Each structure stands twice: as C-alpha cells, then as structure tokens.
Coordinates of C-alpha atoms in Angstrom, one line a residue:
M1 CA 20.1 -35.8 46.2
D2 CA 18.6 -33.6 48.9
L3 CA 21.4 -31.5 50.4
E4 CA 19.7 -31.1 53.7
K5 CA 19.2 -34.8 54.0
L6 CA 22.7 -35.6 52.9
L7 CA 24.2 -33.3 55.5
T8 CA 21.9 -34.7 58.2
D9 CA 22.9 -38.2 57.3
R10 CA 26.6 -37.3 57.5
L11 CA 26.3 -35.5 60.9
A12 CA 23.9 -37.9 62.6
P13 CA 26.5 -40.6 63.4
A14 CA 29.0 -38.1 64.8
F15 CA 26.3 -36.6 67.0
A16 CA 25.3 -40.1 68.2
T17 CA 28.9 -40.9 69.1
V18 CA 29.3 -37.7 71.1
A19 CA 25.8 -38.0 72.8
G20 CA 25.8 -41.7 73.3
G21 CA 22.5 -42.0 71.4
P22 CA 20.5 -40.8 68.4
V23 CA 20.4 -37.0 68.0
D24 CA 18.7 -34.9 65.3
P25 CA 21.4 -32.7 63.8
V26 CA 18.8 -29.9 63.1
V27 CA 20.2 -28.9 59.8
R28 CA 18.7 -25.8 58.1
R29 CA 19.5 -23.1 55.6
S30 CA 21.6 -20.3 57.1
P31 CA 22.4 -16.6 56.1
R32 CA 25.9 -17.1 57.4
A33 CA 26.7 -20.2 55.4
D34 CA 24.9 -22.6 53.1
F35 CA 23.5 -24.6 56.1
Q36 CA 23.7 -24.6 59.8
S37 CA 23.4 -27.3 62.5
D38 CA 22.0 -26.1 65.9
A39 CA 22.0 -29.5 67.7
A40 CA 25.1 -28.8 69.9
L41 CA 23.2 -26.0 71.8
A42 CA 20.5 -28.3 73.0
L43 CA 22.9 -31.2 73.6
A44 CA 25.1 -29.1 75.8
R45 CA 22.4 -28.9 78.5
R46 CA 22.1 -32.7 78.4
L47 CA 25.8 -33.4 78.6
G48 CA 26.9 -30.5 80.8
R49 CA 29.5 -29.5 78.3
P50 CA 30.2 -26.2 76.4
P51 CA 28.3 -26.3 73.1
R52 CA 31.3 -25.0 71.1
D53 CA 33.3 -28.1 72.4
I54 CA 30.5 -30.4 71.3
A55 CA 30.3 -28.7 67.9
A56 CA 34.0 -29.0 67.4
E57 CA 34.1 -32.7 68.3
V58 CA 31.2 -33.4 65.9
R59 CA 33.0 -31.5 63.1
D60 CA 36.1 -33.6 63.6
L61 CA 34.2 -36.9 63.7
A62 CA 31.8 -36.3 60.8
A63 CA 32.6 -37.5 57.3
L64 CA 32.2 -34.2 55.6
D65 CA 35.3 -33.5 53.6
D66 CA 33.9 -34.6 50.2
V67 CA 30.6 -32.7 50.8
C68 CA 31.2 -29.5 52.6
T69 CA 33.5 -27.5 54.9
A70 CA 32.4 -27.0 58.5
E71 CA 33.2 -24.2 61.0
V72 CA 32.2 -23.7 64.6
S73 CA 30.5 -20.3 65.0
G74 CA 28.9 -18.2 67.8
P75 CA 27.8 -20.0 70.9
G76 CA 28.0 -23.5 69.2
F77 CA 26.6 -23.4 65.7
L78 CA 28.1 -25.6 63.1
N79 CA 28.2 -23.6 59.8
L80 CA 28.3 -25.8 56.7
T81 CA 29.4 -24.6 53.2
V82 CA 28.8 -27.1 50.5
T83 CA 31.7 -27.5 48.0
D84 CA 31.3 -26.4 44.5
R85 CA 32.2 -29.9 43.3
T86 CA 29.3 -31.4 45.3
L87 CA 26.8 -28.7 44.1
A88 CA 27.9 -29.1 40.5
A89 CA 27.5 -32.9 40.7
L90 CA 24.1 -32.4 42.1
V91 CA 23.0 -30.1 39.2
A92 CA 24.4 -32.6 36.7
D93 CA 22.3 -35.4 38.3
L94 CA 19.2 -33.3 38.3
A95 CA 19.7 -32.4 34.6
A96 CA 20.0 -36.0 33.7
D97 CA 16.8 -37.0 35.7
D98 CA 13.4 -36.7 34.1
R99 CA 11.9 -36.4 37.6
L100 CA 14.2 -33.5 38.6
G101 CA 15.4 -35.4 41.7
V102 CA 11.9 -36.2 43.0
P103 CA 11.6 -40.0 43.5
V104 CA 8.5 -42.1 43.0
T105 CA 7.3 -42.9 46.5
P106 CA 8.6 -46.3 47.8
A107 CA 5.3 -46.8 49.8
P108 CA 2.4 -45.9 47.5
E109 CA -1.0 -45.5 49.1
T110 CA -4.6 -45.5 47.9
V111 CA -5.7 -41.9 48.4
V112 CA -9.3 -40.7 48.0
V113 CA -9.6 -37.0 47.3
D114 CA -13.1 -35.6 47.8
Y115 CA -13.4 -32.2 46.1
S116 CA -15.5 -29.7 44.2
A117 CA -18.9 -31.1 45.2
P118 CA -21.4 -28.8 43.4
N119 CA -25.2 -29.3 43.8
V120 CA -27.4 -30.7 41.0
A121 CA -29.7 -28.0 39.4
K122 CA -27.5 -25.2 40.8
E123 CA -24.8 -23.3 39.0
M124 CA -21.3 -23.5 40.3
H125 CA -20.3 -20.2 42.0
V126 CA -17.1 -18.7 43.3
G127 CA -17.4 -20.7 46.5
H128 CA -16.6 -23.9 44.5
L129 CA -13.4 -22.5 43.2
R130 CA -11.0 -23.2 46.1
S131 CA -12.2 -26.8 46.7
T132 CA -11.8 -27.5 42.9
V133 CA -8.4 -25.9 42.5
I134 CA -6.9 -27.2 45.8
G135 CA -8.3 -30.7 45.3
D136 CA -7.0 -30.9 41.8
A137 CA -3.6 -29.8 42.8
A138 CA -3.6 -32.5 45.4
V139 CA -4.6 -35.1 42.8
R140 CA -1.9 -34.0 40.4
L141 CA 0.9 -34.0 43.1
L142 CA 0.0 -37.3 44.7
D143 CA -0.5 -39.0 41.3
W144 CA 2.9 -37.8 40.1
L145 CA 4.5 -39.2 43.3
G146 CA 3.2 -42.6 42.5
H147 CA 0.1 -43.0 44.7
R148 CA -3.1 -44.6 43.5
V149 CA -5.4 -41.5 43.6
L150 CA -9.1 -41.8 43.3
R151 CA -11.0 -38.6 42.6
V152 CA -14.5 -38.3 44.1
N153 CA -16.8 -35.5 43.1
H154 CA -19.5 -35.8 45.9
L155 CA -22.5 -34.2 44.1
G156 CA -25.5 -33.0 46.1
D157 CA -28.0 -35.0 44.1
W158 CA -30.5 -36.4 46.6
G159 CA -32.9 -35.2 49.3
T160 CA -35.9 -33.0 49.9
P161 CA -35.2 -30.2 47.3
F162 CA -35.6 -32.7 44.5
G163 CA -39.3 -33.1 45.1
M164 CA -39.6 -29.4 44.4
L165 CA -37.3 -29.5 41.3
I166 CA -39.0 -32.5 39.7
E167 CA -42.5 -30.9 40.2
H168 CA -41.2 -27.7 38.5
L169 CA -39.8 -29.8 35.7
L170 CA -43.2 -31.4 35.2
D171 CA -44.9 -28.0 35.2
L172 CA -42.6 -26.8 32.4
G173 CA -42.8 -30.0 30.5
E174 CA -39.9 -32.3 30.0
A175 CA -38.8 -30.9 26.6
E176 CA -38.8 -27.3 27.7
A177 CA -37.1 -28.1 31.0
A178 CA -34.4 -30.1 29.2
Q179 CA -33.8 -27.2 26.9
E180 CA -33.6 -24.7 29.7
L181 CA -31.2 -26.9 31.7
S182 CA -29.0 -27.7 28.6
M183 CA -28.5 -23.9 28.2
G184 CA -26.8 -23.9 31.6
D185 CA -29.3 -21.6 33.3
L186 CA -29.5 -23.8 36.4
D187 CA -30.0 -20.9 38.8
S188 CA -33.1 -19.7 37.0
F189 CA -34.6 -23.1 37.1
Y190 CA -33.9 -23.6 40.8
T191 CA -35.0 -20.1 41.7
A192 CA -38.3 -20.5 39.9
A193 CA -38.9 -23.9 41.6
R194 CA -38.1 -22.3 45.0
R195 CA -40.4 -19.4 44.4
K196 CA -43.3 -21.7 43.7
F197 CA -42.5 -23.8 46.7
D198 CA -42.6 -20.8 49.0
A199 CA -45.8 -19.3 47.6
D200 CA -48.0 -22.2 46.6
E201 CA -49.3 -24.7 49.3
A202 CA -50.5 -27.1 46.6
F203 CA -47.1 -27.1 44.9
R204 CA -45.5 -27.7 48.3
E205 CA -47.7 -30.7 49.0
R206 CA -47.0 -32.1 45.5
S207 CA -43.3 -31.6 46.2
R208 CA -43.5 -33.5 49.4
Q209 CA -45.2 -36.4 47.8
R210 CA -42.7 -36.4 45.0
V211 CA -39.9 -36.8 47.6
V212 CA -41.7 -39.9 48.9
A213 CA -42.0 -41.2 45.4
L214 CA -38.3 -40.5 44.7
Q215 CA -37.1 -42.2 47.9
G216 CA -39.5 -45.1 47.3
G217 CA -38.0 -45.8 43.9
D218 CA -40.9 -44.7 41.6
E219 CA -39.6 -45.3 38.1
R220 CA -41.1 -42.2 36.5
T221 CA -39.8 -40.0 39.3
L222 CA -36.3 -41.6 39.1
R223 CA -36.3 -41.0 35.3
L224 CA -37.0 -37.3 35.8
W225 CA -34.4 -37.1 38.6
R226 CA -31.9 -38.7 36.2
L227 CA -32.7 -36.0 33.7
L228 CA -31.9 -33.3 36.2
V229 CA -28.7 -35.0 37.2
A230 CA -27.5 -35.6 33.6
Q231 CA -28.1 -32.0 32.5
S232 CA -26.3 -30.7 35.5
E233 CA -23.4 -33.0 35.0
R234 CA -23.0 -31.8 31.4
Y235 CA -22.8 -28.2 32.7
F236 CA -20.3 -29.1 35.4
L237 CA -18.0 -30.7 32.8
T238 CA -18.0 -27.5 30.8
V239 CA -16.9 -25.6 33.9
Y240 CA -14.1 -28.1 34.6
A241 CA -12.9 -27.9 31.0
L242 CA -12.7 -24.1 31.2
L243 CA -10.9 -24.4 34.6
D244 CA -8.6 -27.0 33.2
V245 CA -8.9 -29.5 36.0
T246 CA -8.7 -33.3 35.8
L247 CA -12.3 -34.1 37.0
T248 CA -14.3 -36.3 34.5
A249 CA -17.7 -37.8 34.3
A250 CA -16.3 -41.0 35.8
D251 CA -15.5 -39.1 39.0
F252 CA -19.1 -38.0 39.8
R253 CA -20.4 -39.9 42.8
G254 CA -23.5 -38.3 44.2
E255 CA -25.0 -38.6 47.7
S256 CA -27.6 -40.9 46.1
A257 CA -24.8 -43.5 45.5
Y258 CA -24.8 -44.1 49.3
D259 CA -28.5 -44.3 49.8
D260 CA -28.6 -48.1 50.2
R261 CA -25.7 -47.9 52.6
L262 CA -27.3 -45.5 55.1
G263 CA -29.4 -48.1 56.9
P264 CA -26.6 -50.7 57.3
T265 CA -24.2 -48.0 58.5
V266 CA -26.5 -46.8 61.2
E267 CA -27.4 -50.4 62.1
E268 CA -23.7 -51.2 62.6
L269 CA -23.3 -48.1 64.8
D270 CA -26.2 -49.5 66.9
R271 CA -24.6 -53.0 67.1
L272 CA -21.4 -51.4 68.3
G273 CA -23.4 -49.7 71.1
L274 CA -22.6 -46.2 69.9
L275 CA -26.1 -44.9 69.3
R276 CA -28.1 -42.9 71.8
T277 CA -31.6 -41.5 71.3
S278 CA -31.7 -37.7 71.8
D279 CA -35.0 -35.8 71.2
G280 CA -36.2 -38.7 69.1
A281 CA -33.1 -38.8 66.9
A282 CA -30.4 -41.5 66.7
C283 CA -27.1 -39.9 67.6
V284 CA -23.5 -40.6 68.5
F285 CA -21.8 -38.5 71.1
P286 CA -18.1 -38.6 70.2
P287 CA -16.0 -37.6 73.2
G288 CA -14.4 -34.2 73.3
F289 CA -17.1 -32.3 71.5
T290 CA -19.4 -29.9 73.4
G291 CA -21.8 -27.1 72.4
R292 CA -21.9 -23.5 73.6
D293 CA -23.8 -24.7 76.7
G294 CA -21.0 -27.1 77.6
E295 CA -23.2 -30.1 77.0
P296 CA -22.0 -33.0 74.8
L297 CA -22.5 -32.4 71.1
P298 CA -24.3 -35.1 69.1
L299 CA -23.7 -36.2 65.6
I300 CA -27.2 -37.0 64.3
V301 CA -27.1 -40.0 62.1
R302 CA -30.9 -40.6 61.8
K303 CA -33.4 -37.8 62.2
R304 CA -36.5 -37.9 64.3
D305 CA -38.6 -38.5 61.2
G306 CA -36.5 -41.5 60.2
G307 CA -34.6 -39.6 57.5
Y308 CA -30.9 -39.4 57.1
G309 CA -28.8 -36.2 56.8
Y310 CA -25.2 -35.3 55.8
P311 CA -23.6 -37.1 58.8
A312 CA -25.0 -40.5 57.8
T313 CA -24.0 -40.0 54.2
D314 CA -20.5 -39.0 55.1
L315 CA -20.1 -41.9 57.4
A316 CA -21.4 -44.4 54.8
A317 CA -19.1 -42.9 52.2
L318 CA -16.1 -43.1 54.6
R319 CA -16.9 -46.7 55.4
H320 CA -17.1 -47.5 51.7
R321 CA -13.8 -45.8 50.9
T322 CA -11.9 -47.6 53.6
A323 CA -13.5 -51.1 53.4
D324 CA -14.3 -51.4 49.7
L325 CA -11.8 -49.1 48.0
G326 CA -8.9 -49.9 50.4
A327 CA -8.0 -46.2 50.9
T328 CA -5.5 -45.4 53.6
R329 CA -5.6 -41.6 53.2
L330 CA -8.9 -39.8 52.8
L331 CA -8.7 -36.1 51.9
Y332 CA -11.8 -33.9 52.2
V333 CA -11.3 -30.6 50.5
V334 CA -14.0 -28.5 52.1
G335 CA -14.2 -25.0 53.5
L336 CA -13.1 -24.3 57.1
P337 CA -16.7 -23.7 58.4
Q338 CA -17.2 -27.5 58.0
R339 CA -14.2 -28.4 60.2
Q340 CA -16.1 -29.5 63.3
H341 CA -18.6 -31.5 61.3
F342 CA -15.8 -33.5 59.7
E343 CA -13.8 -33.9 62.9
M344 CA -16.9 -35.4 64.5
V345 CA -17.4 -37.7 61.5
Y346 CA -13.8 -38.9 61.8
A347 CA -14.2 -39.3 65.6
V348 CA -17.3 -41.5 65.1
A349 CA -15.5 -43.5 62.4
E350 CA -12.6 -44.1 64.8
L351 CA -15.0 -45.3 67.5
A352 CA -16.6 -47.7 65.0
G353 CA -13.2 -49.0 63.9
W354 CA -13.6 -47.8 60.3
L355 CA -10.6 -45.5 60.7
R356 CA -7.6 -47.4 62.1
P357 CA -3.9 -46.6 61.7
P358 CA -2.4 -46.3 59.2
T359 CA -5.7 -45.2 57.6
R360 CA -6.5 -41.6 58.4
A361 CA -8.9 -38.9 57.2
E362 CA -7.8 -35.3 56.8
H363 CA -10.0 -32.2 56.4
V364 CA -8.2 -30.0 53.8
G365 CA -9.9 -26.8 54.9
F366 CA -9.7 -23.4 53.3
G367 CA -10.8 -19.8 53.8
S368 CA -13.0 -17.5 51.7
I369 CA -12.4 -15.3 48.7
L370 CA -13.0 -11.7 49.5
S371 CA -13.7 -8.5 47.4
P372 CA -11.3 -5.6 47.6
D373 CA -13.4 -4.1 50.4
G374 CA -12.6 -7.1 52.6
R375 CA -16.2 -8.5 52.4
M376 CA -17.4 -11.8 50.9
L377 CA -17.1 -11.7 47.2
R378 CA -20.6 -11.0 45.7
S379 CA -22.1 -10.1 42.4
R380 CA -23.5 -6.5 41.8
A381 CA -26.9 -7.9 42.5
G382 CA -25.7 -9.2 45.9
G383 CA -25.8 -12.8 45.0
S384 CA -23.0 -15.4 44.6
V385 CA -20.5 -14.8 41.8
K386 CA -21.0 -17.4 39.1
L387 CA -17.8 -19.4 38.6
V388 CA -18.1 -19.4 34.8
G389 CA -18.4 -15.6 34.8
L390 CA -15.3 -15.2 37.0
L391 CA -13.2 -17.5 34.7
E392 CA -14.4 -15.8 31.5
E393 CA -13.5 -12.4 32.9
A394 CA -10.0 -13.7 33.8
V395 CA -9.5 -15.0 30.3
A396 CA -10.8 -11.8 28.7
R397 CA -8.5 -9.6 30.8
A398 CA -5.5 -11.8 30.0
V399 CA -6.4 -11.8 26.3
E400 CA -6.5 -8.0 26.3
L401 CA -3.1 -7.8 28.0
T402 CA -1.6 -10.4 25.7
R403 CA -2.9 -8.5 22.6
A404 CA -1.5 -5.2 23.9
K405 CA 1.9 -6.7 24.7
N406 CA 2.3 -8.8 21.5
P407 CA 0.4 -7.0 18.7
E408 CA 2.2 -9.1 16.1
L409 CA 0.6 -12.4 17.3
D410 CA -2.4 -13.9 15.4
E411 CA -5.7 -14.1 17.2
A412 CA -5.6 -17.9 17.7
T413 CA -2.3 -17.6 19.5
V414 CA -3.5 -14.6 21.5
A415 CA -6.5 -16.6 22.6
E416 CA -4.4 -19.6 23.6
I417 CA -2.0 -17.6 25.6
G418 CA -4.8 -15.5 27.2
R419 CA -6.6 -18.6 28.4
A420 CA -3.4 -20.1 29.9
V421 CA -2.5 -16.8 31.6
G422 CA -6.1 -16.0 32.8
I423 CA -6.9 -19.4 34.2
G424 CA -3.4 -19.7 35.6
A425 CA -3.7 -16.4 37.4
I426 CA -7.0 -17.5 39.0
K427 CA -5.5 -20.8 40.2
Y428 CA -2.2 -19.4 41.3
A429 CA -3.7 -16.6 43.4
D430 CA -5.7 -19.3 45.2
L431 CA -2.9 -21.7 45.7
A432 CA -0.3 -19.0 46.6
T433 CA -2.4 -18.1 49.7
D434 CA -2.1 -20.2 52.9
R435 CA -5.3 -22.2 52.4
G436 CA -6.3 -21.6 56.0
R437 CA -6.6 -17.8 55.2
D438 CA -9.0 -15.7 53.3
Y439 CA -7.7 -13.8 50.3
V440 CA -8.8 -10.8 48.2
L441 CA -9.6 -11.2 44.5
D442 CA -7.4 -8.4 43.0
W443 CA -7.3 -8.6 39.2
E444 CA -4.4 -6.1 38.8
R445 CA -2.2 -8.1 41.2
M446 CA -3.2 -11.5 39.9
L447 CA -2.4 -10.6 36.3
S448 CA 0.8 -8.7 37.0
L449 CA 4.0 -9.7 35.3
D450 CA 5.8 -8.7 38.5
G451 CA 5.7 -10.4 41.9
N452 CA 4.5 -13.7 43.1
T453 CA 2.0 -14.4 40.3
A454 CA 1.3 -17.0 37.7
P455 CA 2.0 -14.6 34.8
Y456 CA 5.4 -13.8 36.3
L457 CA 6.4 -17.5 36.4
Q458 CA 4.9 -18.2 33.0
Y459 CA 6.8 -15.3 31.6
A460 CA 10.0 -16.6 33.3
Y461 CA 9.5 -20.0 31.6
S462 CA 8.8 -18.5 28.2
R463 CA 11.8 -16.2 28.5
I464 CA 14.1 -19.2 29.0
R465 CA 12.5 -21.0 26.1
S466 CA 13.3 -17.9 23.9
V467 CA 17.0 -18.2 25.0
F468 CA 17.1 -21.7 23.4
R469 CA 15.2 -20.5 20.3
R470 CA 17.9 -17.8 19.8
A471 CA 20.7 -20.3 20.7
G472 CA 19.4 -22.7 18.0
T473 CA 20.5 -25.6 20.2
A474 CA 19.4 -27.6 23.3
A475 CA 21.2 -28.0 26.5
R476 CA 23.9 -30.7 26.5
P477 CA 23.1 -33.3 29.1
D478 CA 26.8 -34.3 29.4
A479 CA 28.0 -30.7 29.9
T480 CA 30.5 -30.0 32.7
I481 CA 28.8 -27.8 35.3
L482 CA 30.8 -24.7 36.3
L483 CA 29.8 -22.5 39.2
V484 CA 31.9 -19.5 38.6
E485 CA 29.7 -16.7 39.8
P486 CA 27.7 -16.4 43.1
A487 CA 24.5 -16.1 41.0
E488 CA 25.2 -19.5 39.5
R489 CA 25.7 -21.0 42.9
A490 CA 22.5 -19.4 44.2
L491 CA 20.6 -20.8 41.3
A492 CA 22.1 -24.3 41.8
F493 CA 20.9 -24.2 45.4
E494 CA 17.4 -23.3 44.5
L495 CA 17.2 -26.1 41.9
A496 CA 18.5 -28.5 44.5
G497 CA 15.6 -27.7 46.8
F498 CA 12.7 -28.8 44.5
A499 CA 12.5 -32.4 45.8
A500 CA 12.4 -31.3 49.5
V501 CA 9.6 -28.8 48.8
V502 CA 7.5 -31.4 46.9
G503 CA 8.0 -33.9 49.8
Q504 CA 6.9 -31.3 52.3
V505 CA 3.7 -30.4 50.3
E506 CA 2.9 -34.1 49.9
R507 CA 2.6 -34.2 53.7
T508 CA 1.0 -30.8 54.4
L509 CA -1.0 -30.1 51.2
A510 CA 0.0 -26.5 51.8
F511 CA 0.5 -25.5 48.2
H512 CA 1.7 -22.0 49.0
Q513 CA 5.0 -23.7 50.0
L514 CA 5.3 -24.8 46.4
T515 CA 4.3 -21.5 44.9
G516 CA 6.8 -19.7 47.2
Y517 CA 9.5 -22.0 46.0
L518 CA 8.7 -21.5 42.3
Y519 CA 8.7 -17.7 42.8
R520 CA 12.1 -17.9 44.5
L521 CA 13.4 -20.0 41.7
A522 CA 12.2 -17.6 39.0
S523 CA 13.6 -14.6 40.9
T524 CA 16.9 -16.3 41.4
F525 CA 17.1 -17.2 37.7
S526 CA 16.3 -13.5 36.9
A527 CA 19.3 -12.4 38.9
F528 CA 21.5 -15.2 37.3
Y529 CA 20.4 -14.1 33.8
E530 CA 21.3 -10.4 34.5
R531 CA 24.7 -11.2 35.9
C532 CA 25.8 -14.3 34.0
P533 CA 25.6 -13.9 30.2
V534 CA 24.4 -17.2 28.6
L535 CA 24.5 -16.8 24.9
R536 CA 27.5 -14.4 25.0
A537 CA 29.5 -16.9 27.0
S538 CA 31.6 -19.4 25.2
G539 CA 32.8 -23.0 25.4
E540 CA 32.2 -25.0 28.6
L541 CA 30.8 -21.9 30.5
R542 CA 28.1 -21.4 27.8
D543 CA 27.2 -25.1 27.9
S544 CA 27.0 -25.0 31.7
R545 CA 24.8 -22.0 31.8
L546 CA 22.5 -23.5 29.2
V547 CA 22.1 -26.5 31.4
L548 CA 21.2 -24.3 34.4
A549 CA 18.7 -22.4 32.2
D550 CA 17.1 -25.6 30.9
L551 CA 16.9 -27.2 34.3
T552 CA 15.2 -24.0 35.6
A553 CA 12.6 -24.1 32.8
R554 CA 11.9 -27.8 33.4
T555 CA 11.4 -27.3 37.1
L556 CA 9.1 -24.3 36.6
R557 CA 7.1 -26.3 34.1
Q558 CA 6.8 -29.3 36.3
G559 CA 6.0 -27.2 39.4
L560 CA 3.3 -25.3 37.6
H561 CA 1.9 -28.5 36.1
L562 CA 1.4 -29.8 39.6
L563 CA -0.6 -26.7 40.4
G564 CA -2.7 -27.2 37.2
I565 CA -1.2 -24.2 35.4
R566 CA -0.1 -24.2 31.7
T567 CA 3.3 -22.9 30.6
P568 CA 3.1 -21.1 27.1
E569 CA 6.2 -21.3 25.1
R570 CA 5.7 -17.7 24.1
M571 CA 4.2 -14.7 25.9

C-alpha cells in the first residue's frame, strides 16, 4: 500500500465533484502533517472561489475517516495525518510480504541494457566503472520488477586497430602473445603494437593489409583475431567477478556481431530516401541538429572510403534489438560526452521507423570521476587508473579497517567482510551521486561508517542482525504492531515509502534517489533504536519493535542488493 497513492485515490473523486472534472490532488509529504494536498490553491483560480472554501468542501466529501484526519490550513492547504491504525496495518502487510510492498509489474517489457563496453586488447580503466555499476543496478532493478532484461556488453572488437594488434601478435609468436595476454597485461600489448605502428612504415603497411584480410574473412587472420578476443574476454570476466556484477560471457556482443548487418542497414536508409552524399560520405541529416557554424549536422553512416563507423554499427544494433529481440525499452549506459551522438542515432532510427511508440531508446548518461583536486582521475604516471587496481585498493583499505575494528575475527572472515565493504563503498559512492554530475573519489568519505555511505548502511544492517542474535528469536509475523512513540511512527513512514521510491527509480534510473531513501531509513532506524528499547521491552511492545527492526533489515538488504552491494551479517 502506497500511502501517497491511497490518499490521492481518496481525494480525487471529491476534487472531481467540486471542480466538475478530473483534478490531481497534488499530495506530498509535509512538515506540518504527514501529507498535504495543494490542489485547492490552483483550483481556486479556475472556479473563482476562495481556496479555503474549496479545501473544506473536499475534506467533507472525501472518504477519509478510516485512513486519516484532514484539516484546512493556511491559504487553502489540506493537511492529512494518517491514523496509527492505518499505519500499523500497513507495516503488518509489509512484514508479511516477501516483496516489501513492491509489486511485480503488471506490464512487463523486454528491456535491453547496453553497458560496460570495454575494448578488446585494452585493460579496463576507471572510465568503465560508472557504466558497469549503473548498468548493472538497472539490470537488477528491472529484473526484480518482472521485466525481461537482456544484458548487452558491446565490446570494441572490430576495426582498424586490429590489423596492428594481429601483426604484433604474429611478431611475438602466438604462444608468447597468448601467455602475455593471459597474464592480463593488455595495456602493454596494445602500447607495444601502437609504438611499432607509429615508428615503422613497413609495420604500418602490414597492419593495413591485415585489416583488409580481417574484413575479407581470411581464416588465419580471423583465428588470430579470435585469440585476441578470447583472452580479453577472460580478463574482463575476472574484473566483473571482482566488481560483483551480473555480466557473464553470454552477454558479450562485440561490434563484429553486427558486421553483416551494416550494409543492409544503410541500404534500407537509402530506400527510405534518408541518405544524402556529403563530401563523398553517405549521411543522414536528422532535423534539429546543427554544428557550431549553424549548418545541419550529419550522421555519417558510410565513410568516403566505403567503410562503416560507430553510427552505422549503433543503428544496426538498434534495428536488431527492436526488430529481432522485440525490445520496447533500450537503455544505453554511456558517458554524457556521447549524448549528442546517441540523440542523433535515435532521431535517425525514428525517421526510419525502427523506433516507434511504445518503443523508445534512452541515453543513461553519467559524469566523470575526479581526483580530490577536482581534475580527471589519473594514475601517478598521468595515465588512466586501471579498474582492477582501484578495486583492489578499495578492498585492501576495507580489510585494514575491518581488522582494526574487529581484531577477534579470523582472516577468512576479515577478507570476506573487507571485500563486501570495499566493493560496496566503490559502488555506493558512484550510485549515490546524481549520475549527471561528476564526483570526487574520496577514500576517507567512501569508507566512513558515518554519513551517506555503503559501510554506514551495511553496519546498520549488521547491527539489526545482532539484535536478533542476542534475542535468540525471529520476528513474529503475526505480531500486533504498536506505534507508541514518535520514533516508531517515523520509522513506519519510512518503511512505507520503499515501493514508491523503487517505482520512481524504475522510470528515472536515478539511483541516488534509492541511496537517499536507504540512508534516511537507516538514520531513522538509528533514532528509533536509541529512543525505543527493543530487547528491554516486553510482551506485545517487544514483538512489535522486533517486527519493525526485521522489516528495516529486510528493506536495507533488498535495497542494497538492487544496487549490487552485499550485506554482511557481521561487521
């Protein structure tokens, strides 16, 4: 039961009667009561009546007695105070519900989530973190809500650089190259190939010929290319395992997978009359996009030399996802600098009829990760920070903190907790930031047990679990819920808000809304625990408080699970 929706449903008929037509009651939380309706203020202008009179008439007409009390306040606000009986019944319903009041969607969609997308023969760096973490949270949330979710890891595994890489592989010898790649030193392999390409004209020419052989389907060249891809994918999977995300080998779908679709895609654009030749290239000029000079901006789908670039691949992939996979929601979790590119791709797809309502594509953009000096996060050498190194440092710091805080724990337990806390801290810091903004990587803040951090929420969960270990019993699902103290009532309200927040994040994919909710819930529980003794209470009051504690723990665990964060039983 969503309280805001319940109150809206009760007020809407009364407002409709007064207004002579549908009116949104505009119900929201209020500092003066539990909720407040502002609709009478706007309606007054339409009806030419005092807003207080309208609010009073709505109050008298609405069926509210079994749910809340209502008072007219100020210029015409309707203040709504939910009855303890209603709130207690809601908590009892939530406690008995495995899904914590969050229903499975009645209208499931097929959703494609395109995320992570590293490049073959290159190590993953900190720039891949946000796409991987945000995308995986989207997958977890949408899957839990009942949608058919298809993960797509769009690898950069095709194109001109592979001529250079394959020639370098041949120079090393297959066995030595395979050993170097299997050790995960992809950056050294790529850098050595690039250095030779830049310095040696003969190597450059061989590389160009190798690209022709690759694109022409030469079997030996394809076998060597597959070796590069396979070794890279093994490395990627080790990173995903460390980061604890749901991506698997089955989700890899490289640019090469769309190679045979590029020609037909461009041919269809031509049949539809959308192609124009510009400087020798085949382009589409979607309306509304202009360059700095004010001239129409082209999306180049076939280059002057006859080759295809990212736009053609992205259009072919989109066409496949809508026509063949039946997706109605396409999510592209890619950095904000790529926004215009994807907006142009979507615009062309709409012109071609590949994106028609209810099917839609969304760019789930995000900002950058910065160092404490406010600049782009870089290694000491000035290069990109390797993702594995960042994750290992997070775990090492968390292990050190865990060992210092709990010297009695054995090393295996310390390692398990340290990994959950370290990886959780990295993910939470990312997801707790409005994804449209940059954020600073601050180890001290991220790993703090105070404030809006993963360790704080993980500790709140483990603290509740320790209550039940001391109690030696579980919460009774049939317990009568008693809301005696204001802190109990406040906690009940927060627990009642979980479903609404999940529904909001389903639409917006703004995960900081979920992290903000979980932080409020944990903070509200902390106040409840300080003011309302649980184990020292007796009888029905003790049983009721145990239910509130258990429901809080379950909500924290589920909310953190949707973010991809583990909840240790002990910390």
